[in-house]
Amino acid sequence: MVAGKLASTAAMLLASAITLVKAGEMDVPGMPGSNQFIPRASPLSQDYKRATSKVYSVNQDYSGSNFFDAWQFFNWADPTNGMVNYQGSGDAWSKGLVSIDGNGRAIMKVDDSTWLSEGSYRDSIRITSNVPFRKGQLLVLDAQHMPYGCGTWPAFWTVGANWPWGGEIDIVEGVNNQDRNQMTLHTGPGCEIQKTTNFAGNILQESCDAFYNYNTGCGIQDPSTKTYGKGFNAGGGGAFATLWTDDGISIWFFARNNIPADLSSKKPNPSKWGRPRAFFSADDCSMGQFFGDQTIVFDTTLCGDWGGATYQSGGCPGTCSQRVTNPNNFKEAYWAVNYVRIFS
């Protein structure tokens, strides 16, 4: 259970969310928790080497002045109960919440200029891809800056149809003053992860079942403070690479000065990259059973089910609702994206 959240409230929220997503009315990013599981030992398999032994080529390239042409703007109420007004395309551009900067980077920001009364919602951005990410492909995000700070909950993630039955892959996610990235799957019942020598991160929960433990999901926390928030931005950002094959889902992170040459040259060969930060093996979670084609999502919400519940325990001042009133609190709440690429 997420710290500070009453079980009855969480149960009602999850029940409501499940009802809506089954009806096709919403999808939700994960709400990782704080439970720590002791990893179970398992034999080293050959799945990892087999899954990565291929040189990939560009299928979709989202970058530069045409970046936003490949996305839809989500402008409905936040499914995770965040204190945000997601803006449609026209308003997003006219209000300066999206732009292409002088270096060709796509900027997506939370409003950082408007003072609000307590309880009001702040303008923000959520976009979803027109083209899906599919099994057999490699998805790469290269970003120079990500949102961070008290009250923020940014994520770069993917979601299948009829959540949670089509699965969800949270590639970049965190809240408030978190300093390490969390990678999480959310699925129907029956999917889990086990610790092996195949990945470097630390398991937070083994069950990926969205109906278990208030949709915490099977999270893996990256050990490096360069992977999220202030540390990520201070290092000039970096690249996250997600490979989805019959054998499982692997996620790597590369700091700016350590991005592989084959990735920069658009001919990635993951077999040369070493251990990923996270590996969700098909031995414990069938890729065909629990995942369908995935829509790619960027969003930045404020407070919400996870960010609000852990706001004060994260060392943040006052209340999250009070935090939202002051635009100066969100000067760092923006994405600066060099590119998103899908390789096949």
GROMACS .gro file of C-alpha atoms in nm:
model
  344
    1MET     CA    1   0.000   0.000   0.000
    2VAL     CA    2   0.125   0.348  -0.081
    3ALA     CA    3   0.233   0.526   0.235
    4GLY     CA    4  -0.023   0.761   0.387
    5LYS     CA    5  -0.322   0.627   0.191
    6LEU     CA    6  -0.610   0.470   0.381
    7ALA     CA    7  -0.690   0.119   0.264
    8SER     CA    8  -1.059   0.192   0.222
    9THR     CA    9  -0.990   0.498   0.006
   10ALA     CA   10  -0.740   0.308  -0.209
   11ALA     CA   11  -0.979   0.020  -0.251
   12MET     CA   12  -1.257   0.252  -0.368
   13LEU     CA   13  -1.023   0.428  -0.612
   14LEU     CA   14  -0.903   0.101  -0.759
   15ALA     CA   15  -1.255  -0.038  -0.787
   16SER     CA   16  -1.364   0.278  -0.966
   17ALA     CA   17  -1.062   0.269  -1.198
   18ILE     CA   18  -1.114  -0.097  -1.284
   19THR     CA   19  -1.479  -0.032  -1.368
   20LEU     CA   20  -1.386   0.253  -1.603
   21VAL     CA   21  -1.096   0.085  -1.777
   22LYS     CA   22  -1.296  -0.231  -1.839
   23ALA     CA   23  -1.554  -0.012  -2.007
   24GLY     CA   24  -1.278   0.136  -2.222
   25GLU     CA   25  -1.323   0.480  -2.070
   26MET     CA   26  -0.975   0.530  -1.925
   27ASP     CA   27  -0.624   0.397  -1.883
   28VAL     CA   28  -0.401   0.471  -1.590
   29PRO     CA   29  -0.029   0.483  -1.521
   30GLY     CA   30   0.095   0.273  -1.233
   31MET     CA   31   0.091   0.372  -0.870
   32PRO     CA   32   0.408   0.208  -0.736
   33GLY     CA   33   0.430   0.149  -0.362
   34SER     CA   34   0.698   0.108  -0.101
   35ASN     CA   35   0.684  -0.263  -0.016
   36GLN     CA   36   1.022  -0.433  -0.033
   37PHE     CA   37   1.040  -0.799  -0.132
   38ILE     CA   38   1.337  -1.028  -0.072
   39PRO     CA   39   1.450  -1.149  -0.416
   40ARG     CA   40   1.421  -1.522  -0.484
   41ALA     CA   41   1.715  -1.697  -0.643
   42SER     CA   42   1.657  -1.851  -0.984
   43PRO     CA   43   1.888  -2.013  -1.240
   44LEU     CA   44   2.060  -1.796  -1.499
   45SER     CA   45   1.880  -1.857  -1.829
   46GLN     CA   46   1.978  -1.791  -2.189
   47ASP     CA   47   1.666  -1.580  -2.252
   48TYR     CA   48   1.845  -1.250  -2.209
   49LYS     CA   49   2.121  -1.324  -2.462
   50ARG     CA   50   1.875  -1.469  -2.712
   51ALA     CA   51   1.639  -1.171  -2.680
   52THR     CA   52   1.906  -0.914  -2.757
   53SER     CA   53   2.102  -1.081  -3.037
   54LYS     CA   54   1.984  -0.861  -3.323
   55VAL     CA   55   2.080  -0.534  -3.491
   56TYR     CA   56   1.772  -0.312  -3.518
   57SER     CA   57   1.679  -0.041  -3.771
   58VAL     CA   58   1.458   0.268  -3.739
   59ASN     CA   59   1.084   0.211  -3.782
   60GLN     CA   60   0.954   0.543  -3.642
   61ASP     CA   61   1.155   0.857  -3.558
   62TYR     CA   62   0.990   1.135  -3.357
   63SER     CA   63   1.224   1.432  -3.333
   64GLY     CA   64   1.278   1.792  -3.434
   65SER     CA   65   1.012   2.027  -3.569
   66ASN     CA   66   0.770   1.745  -3.657
   67PHE     CA   67   0.783   1.575  -3.317
   68PHE     CA   68   0.426   1.655  -3.211
   69ASP     CA   69   0.273   1.550  -3.544
   70ALA     CA   70   0.289   1.188  -3.429
   71TRP     CA   71   0.090   1.234  -3.106
   72GLN     CA   72  -0.262   1.302  -2.985
   73PHE     CA   73  -0.323   1.546  -2.699
   74PHE     CA   74  -0.524   1.399  -2.411
   75ASN     CA   75  -0.752   1.669  -2.265
   76TRP     CA   76  -0.984   1.482  -2.030
   77ALA     CA   77  -0.976   1.461  -1.650
   78ASP     CA   78  -0.666   1.292  -1.512
   79PRO     CA   79  -0.749   0.922  -1.447
   80THR     CA   80  -0.507   0.922  -1.151
   81ASN     CA   81  -0.683   1.211  -0.976
   82GLY     CA   82  -0.403   1.463  -1.024
   83MET     CA   83  -0.455   1.837  -0.982
   84VAL     CA   84  -0.405   1.912  -1.352
   85ASN     CA   85  -0.603   2.034  -1.651
   86TYR     CA   86  -0.462   1.847  -1.949
   87GLN     CA   87  -0.465   2.077  -2.252
   88GLY     CA   88  -0.572   2.004  -2.607
   89SER     CA   89  -0.335   2.078  -2.893
   90GLY     CA   90  -0.452   2.433  -2.967
   91ASP     CA   91  -0.443   2.549  -2.606
   92ALA     CA   92  -0.115   2.370  -2.540
   93TRP     CA   93   0.057   2.564  -2.820
   94SER     CA   94  -0.109   2.898  -2.752
   95LYS     CA   95  -0.024   2.882  -2.381
   96GLY     CA   96   0.338   2.787  -2.450
   97LEU     CA   97   0.312   2.452  -2.276
   98VAL     CA   98   0.456   2.273  -2.581
   99SER     CA   99   0.724   2.400  -2.816
  100ILE     CA  100   1.034   2.305  -3.014
  101ASP     CA  101   1.337   2.485  -2.871
  102GLY     CA  102   1.637   2.622  -3.057
  103ASN     CA  103   1.815   2.286  -3.029
  104GLY     CA  104   1.527   2.097  -3.188
  105ARG     CA  105   1.409   1.946  -2.860
  106ALA     CA  106   1.040   1.889  -2.790
  107ILE     CA  107   0.935   2.075  -2.475
  108MET     CA  108   0.632   1.971  -2.267
  109LYS     CA  109   0.577   2.170  -1.951
  110VAL     CA  110   0.349   2.234  -1.659
  111ASP     CA  111   0.219   2.594  -1.641
  112ASP     CA  112   0.479   2.788  -1.441
  113SER     CA  113   0.337   3.140  -1.464
  114THR     CA  114  -0.020   3.139  -1.327
  115TRP     CA  115  -0.105   3.189  -0.959
  116LEU     CA  116  -0.401   2.976  -0.845
  117SER     CA  117  -0.631   2.960  -0.546
  118GLU     CA  118  -0.594   2.652  -0.330
  119GLY     CA  119  -0.785   2.358  -0.474
  120SER     CA  120  -0.754   2.482  -0.833
  121TYR     CA  121  -0.593   2.266  -1.101
  122ARG     CA  122  -0.281   2.364  -1.297
  123ASP     CA  123  -0.250   2.328  -1.677
  124SER     CA  124  -0.031   2.043  -1.796
  125ILE     CA  125   0.035   1.808  -2.090
  126ARG     CA  126  -0.040   1.445  -2.166
  127ILE     CA  127   0.019   1.304  -2.516
  128THR     CA  128  -0.034   0.958  -2.666
  129SER     CA  129   0.127   0.810  -2.977
  130ASN     CA  130  -0.055   0.751  -3.304
  131VAL     CA  131   0.160   0.445  -3.382
  132PRO     CA  132   0.183   0.158  -3.131
  133PHE     CA  133   0.491  -0.005  -2.982
  134ARG     CA  134   0.478  -0.380  -3.059
  135LYS     CA  135   0.641  -0.702  -2.948
  136GLY     CA  136   0.964  -0.751  -3.142
  137GLN     CA  137   1.052  -0.382  -3.130
  138LEU     CA  138   1.291  -0.156  -2.940
  139LEU     CA  139   1.160   0.174  -2.799
  140VAL     CA  140   1.411   0.449  -2.714
  141LEU     CA  141   1.360   0.781  -2.535
  142ASP     CA  142   1.646   1.032  -2.534
  143ALA     CA  143   1.571   1.327  -2.304
  144GLN     CA  144   1.779   1.619  -2.182
  145HIS     CA  145   1.548   1.709  -1.894
  146MET     CA  146   1.253   1.557  -1.707
  147PRO     CA  147   1.007   1.711  -1.459
  148TYR     CA  148   1.089   1.679  -1.092
  149GLY     CA  149   1.021   1.832  -0.752
  150CYS     CA  150   0.760   1.832  -0.479
  151GLY     CA  151   0.410   1.784  -0.615
  152THR     CA  152   0.516   1.640  -0.954
  153TRP     CA  153   0.442   1.294  -1.094
  154PRO     CA  154   0.592   1.257  -1.445
  155ALA     CA  155   0.591   0.937  -1.649
  156PHE     CA  156   0.694   0.795  -1.986
  157TRP     CA  157   0.503   0.470  -2.030
  158THR     CA  158   0.304   0.245  -2.260
  159VAL     CA  159  -0.040   0.088  -2.226
  160GLY     CA  160  -0.239  -0.177  -2.410
  161ALA     CA  161  -0.610  -0.185  -2.491
  162ASN     CA  162  -0.866  -0.275  -2.224
  163TRP     CA  163  -0.635  -0.206  -1.931
  164PRO     CA  164  -0.507  -0.402  -1.744
  165TRP     CA  165  -0.563  -0.697  -1.979
  166GLY     CA  166  -0.347  -0.545  -2.252
  167GLY     CA  167  -0.069  -0.466  -2.003
  168GLU     CA  168   0.121  -0.152  -1.906
  169ILE     CA  169   0.495  -0.081  -1.911
  170ASP     CA  170   0.615   0.212  -1.699
  171ILE     CA  171   0.959   0.301  -1.832
  172VAL     CA  172   1.024   0.630  -1.651
  173GLU     CA  173   0.823   0.721  -1.342
  174GLY     CA  174   0.855   0.885  -1.003
  175VAL     CA  175   0.707   1.143  -0.766
  176ASN     CA  176   0.808   1.444  -0.557
  177ASN     CA  177   1.176   1.430  -0.453
  178GLN     CA  178   1.235   1.073  -0.568
  179ASP     CA  179   1.593   1.031  -0.692
  180ARG     CA  180   1.586   0.692  -0.870
  181ASN     CA  181   1.375   0.576  -1.161
  182GLN     CA  182   1.110   0.312  -1.110
  183MET     CA  183   1.022   0.064  -1.387
  184THR     CA  184   0.695  -0.124  -1.342
  185LEU     CA  185   0.454  -0.361  -1.514
  186HIS     CA  186   0.078  -0.366  -1.451
  187THR     CA  187  -0.117  -0.665  -1.585
  188GLY     CA  188  -0.407  -0.898  -1.525
  189PRO     CA  189  -0.366  -1.173  -1.261
  190GLY     CA  190  -0.088  -1.428  -1.306
  191CYS     CA  191   0.217  -1.220  -1.406
  192GLU     CA  192   0.512  -1.173  -1.171
  193ILE     CA  193   0.887  -1.113  -1.165
  194GLN     CA  194   1.173  -1.294  -0.996
  195LYS     CA  195   1.525  -1.175  -0.923
  196THR     CA  196   1.798  -1.324  -1.139
  197THR     CA  197   2.146  -1.210  -1.234
  198ASN     CA  198   1.994  -1.073  -1.557
  199PHE     CA  199   1.923  -0.720  -1.431
  200ALA     CA  200   2.076  -0.459  -1.205
  201GLY     CA  201   1.772  -0.304  -1.034
  202ASN     CA  202   1.603  -0.386  -0.705
  203ILE     CA  203   1.261  -0.551  -0.691
  204LEU     CA  204   0.996  -0.356  -0.502
  205GLN     CA  205   0.710  -0.605  -0.553
  206GLU     CA  206   0.695  -0.936  -0.734
  207SER     CA  207   0.329  -0.942  -0.840
  208CYS     CA  208   0.232  -0.740  -1.148
  209ASP     CA  209  -0.139  -0.804  -1.090
  210ALA     CA  210  -0.331  -0.473  -1.102
  211PHE     CA  211  -0.593  -0.623  -0.869
  212TYR     CA  212  -0.334  -0.696  -0.599
  213ASN     CA  213  -0.213  -0.446  -0.337
  214TYR     CA  214  -0.401  -0.150  -0.484
  215ASN     CA  215  -0.240  -0.168  -0.830
  216THR     CA  216   0.115  -0.130  -0.703
  217GLY     CA  217   0.248  -0.343  -0.990
  218CYS     CA  218   0.578  -0.528  -1.009
  219GLY     CA  219   0.829  -0.246  -0.973
  220ILE     CA  220   1.205  -0.247  -1.015
  221GLN     CA  221   1.399   0.050  -0.881
  222ASP     CA  222   1.714   0.161  -1.060
  223PRO     CA  223   2.015   0.182  -0.826
  224SER     CA  224   2.151   0.501  -0.988
  225THR     CA  225   2.055   0.857  -0.890
  226LYS     CA  226   2.137   0.963  -1.248
  227THR     CA  227   1.818   0.797  -1.375
  228TYR     CA  228   1.554   1.033  -1.237
  229GLY     CA  229   1.482   1.392  -1.141
  230LYS     CA  230   1.752   1.629  -1.026
  231GLY     CA  231   2.038   1.383  -1.083
  232PHE     CA  232   1.918   1.298  -1.433
  233ASN     CA  233   1.893   1.665  -1.530
  234ALA     CA  234   2.227   1.759  -1.373
  235GLY     CA  235   2.399   1.497  -1.588
  236GLY     CA  236   2.246   1.624  -1.912
  237GLY     CA  237   1.986   1.350  -1.916
  238GLY     CA  238   2.030   1.029  -2.110
  239ALA     CA  239   1.855   0.750  -2.297
  240PHE     CA  240   1.610   0.479  -2.188
  241ALA     CA  241   1.582   0.176  -2.417
  242THR     CA  242   1.301  -0.080  -2.386
  243LEU     CA  243   1.323  -0.409  -2.576
  244TRP     CA  244   1.010  -0.628  -2.594
  245THR     CA  245   1.049  -0.981  -2.730
  246ASP     CA  246   0.892  -1.323  -2.679
  247ASP     CA  247   1.148  -1.377  -2.402
  248GLY     CA  248   1.056  -1.071  -2.197
  249ILE     CA  249   1.089  -0.696  -2.153
  250SER     CA  250   1.430  -0.537  -2.089
  251ILE     CA  251   1.493  -0.173  -1.994
  252TRP     CA  252   1.834  -0.005  -2.010
  253PHE     CA  253   1.945   0.341  -1.906
  254PHE     CA  254   2.249   0.523  -2.048
  255ALA     CA  255   2.376   0.850  -1.903
  256ARG     CA  256   2.452   1.125  -2.154
  257ASN     CA  257   2.825   1.050  -2.171
  258ASN     CA  258   2.769   0.675  -2.192
  259ILE     CA  259   2.518   0.630  -2.476
  260PRO     CA  260   2.634   0.341  -2.697
  261ALA     CA  261   2.770   0.437  -3.037
  262ASP     CA  262   2.542   0.187  -3.212
  263LEU     CA  263   2.238   0.356  -3.057
  264SER     CA  264   2.356   0.701  -3.164
  265SER     CA  265   2.417   0.571  -3.517
  266LYS     CA  266   2.061   0.430  -3.532
  267LYS     CA  267   2.185   0.071  -3.561
  268PRO     CA  268   2.136  -0.055  -3.205
  269ASN     CA  269   2.258  -0.399  -3.104
  270PRO     CA  270   2.134  -0.461  -2.747
  271SER     CA  271   2.350  -0.772  -2.710
  272LYS     CA  272   2.646  -0.534  -2.667
  273TRP     CA  273   2.486  -0.330  -2.389
  274GLY     CA  274   2.537  -0.555  -2.089
  275ARG     CA  275   2.280  -0.617  -1.819
  276PRO     CA  276   1.964  -0.406  -1.837
  277ARG     CA  277   1.839  -0.213  -1.535
  278ALA     CA  278   1.520  -0.423  -1.544
  279PHE     CA  279   1.428  -0.753  -1.708
  280PHE     CA  280   1.075  -0.895  -1.687
  281SER     CA  281   1.113  -1.255  -1.802
  282ALA     CA  282   0.849  -1.440  -2.001
  283ASP     CA  283   0.924  -1.739  -1.779
  284ASP     CA  284   0.720  -1.563  -1.510
  285CYS     CA  285   0.494  -1.344  -1.729
  286SER     CA  286   0.387  -1.464  -2.074
  287MET     CA  287   0.434  -1.184  -2.325
  288GLY     CA  288   0.154  -1.316  -2.546
  289GLN     CA  289  -0.092  -1.363  -2.262
  290PHE     CA  290  -0.046  -1.038  -2.070
  291PHE     CA  291   0.053  -0.779  -2.332
  292GLY     CA  292  -0.094  -0.642  -2.654
  293ASP     CA  293   0.016  -0.356  -2.880
  294GLN     CA  294   0.111  -0.058  -2.664
  295THR     CA  295   0.025   0.311  -2.698
  296ILE     CA  296   0.318   0.534  -2.589
  297VAL     CA  297   0.239   0.807  -2.334
  298PHE     CA  298   0.410   1.114  -2.187
  299ASP     CA  299   0.242   1.292  -1.899
  300THR     CA  300   0.309   1.512  -1.599
  301THR     CA  301   0.042   1.518  -1.333
  302LEU     CA  302   0.051   1.690  -0.993
  303CYS     CA  303  -0.025   1.531  -0.658
  304GLY     CA  304  -0.274   1.255  -0.750
  305ASP     CA  305  -0.312   0.905  -0.609
  306TRP     CA  306   0.061   0.839  -0.570
  307GLY     CA  307   0.221   1.184  -0.560
  308GLY     CA  308  -0.034   1.323  -0.315
  309ALA     CA  309  -0.030   1.019  -0.089
  310THR     CA  310   0.349   1.034  -0.047
  311TYR     CA  311   0.391   1.412  -0.056
  312GLN     CA  312   0.476   1.478   0.309
  313SER     CA  313   0.662   1.152   0.362
  314GLY     CA  314   0.881   1.262   0.071
  315GLY     CA  315   1.000   1.562   0.270
  316CYS     CA  316   0.783   1.821   0.095
  317PRO     CA  317   0.652   2.135   0.274
  318GLY     CA  318   0.289   2.212   0.354
  319THR     CA  319   0.030   2.018   0.155
  320CYS     CA  320   0.035   1.914  -0.208
  321SER     CA  321  -0.274   2.125  -0.277
  322GLN     CA  322  -0.095   2.431  -0.140
  323ARG     CA  323   0.208   2.351  -0.351
  324VAL     CA  324   0.002   2.364  -0.671
  325THR     CA  325  -0.102   2.727  -0.612
  326ASN     CA  326   0.246   2.874  -0.669
  327PRO     CA  327   0.378   2.869  -1.030
  328ASN     CA  328   0.735   2.917  -0.913
  329ASN     CA  329   0.726   2.564  -0.772
  330PHE     CA  330   0.710   2.423  -1.125
  331LYS     CA  331   1.000   2.589  -1.305
  332GLU     CA  332   1.165   2.245  -1.336
  333ALA     CA  333   0.844   2.061  -1.429
  334TYR     CA  334   0.913   2.009  -1.799
  335TRP     CA  335   1.030   1.746  -2.046
  336ALA     CA  336   1.300   1.831  -2.301
  337VAL     CA  337   1.305   1.541  -2.547
  338ASN     CA  338   1.572   1.491  -2.812
  339TYR     CA  339   1.385   1.203  -2.973
  340VAL     CA  340   1.162   0.901  -2.936
  341ARG     CA  341   1.243   0.617  -3.177
  342ILE     CA  342   1.092   0.278  -3.243
  343PHE     CA  343   1.329   0.023  -3.395
  344SER     CA  344   1.229  -0.306  -3.559
   0.00000   0.00000   0.00000
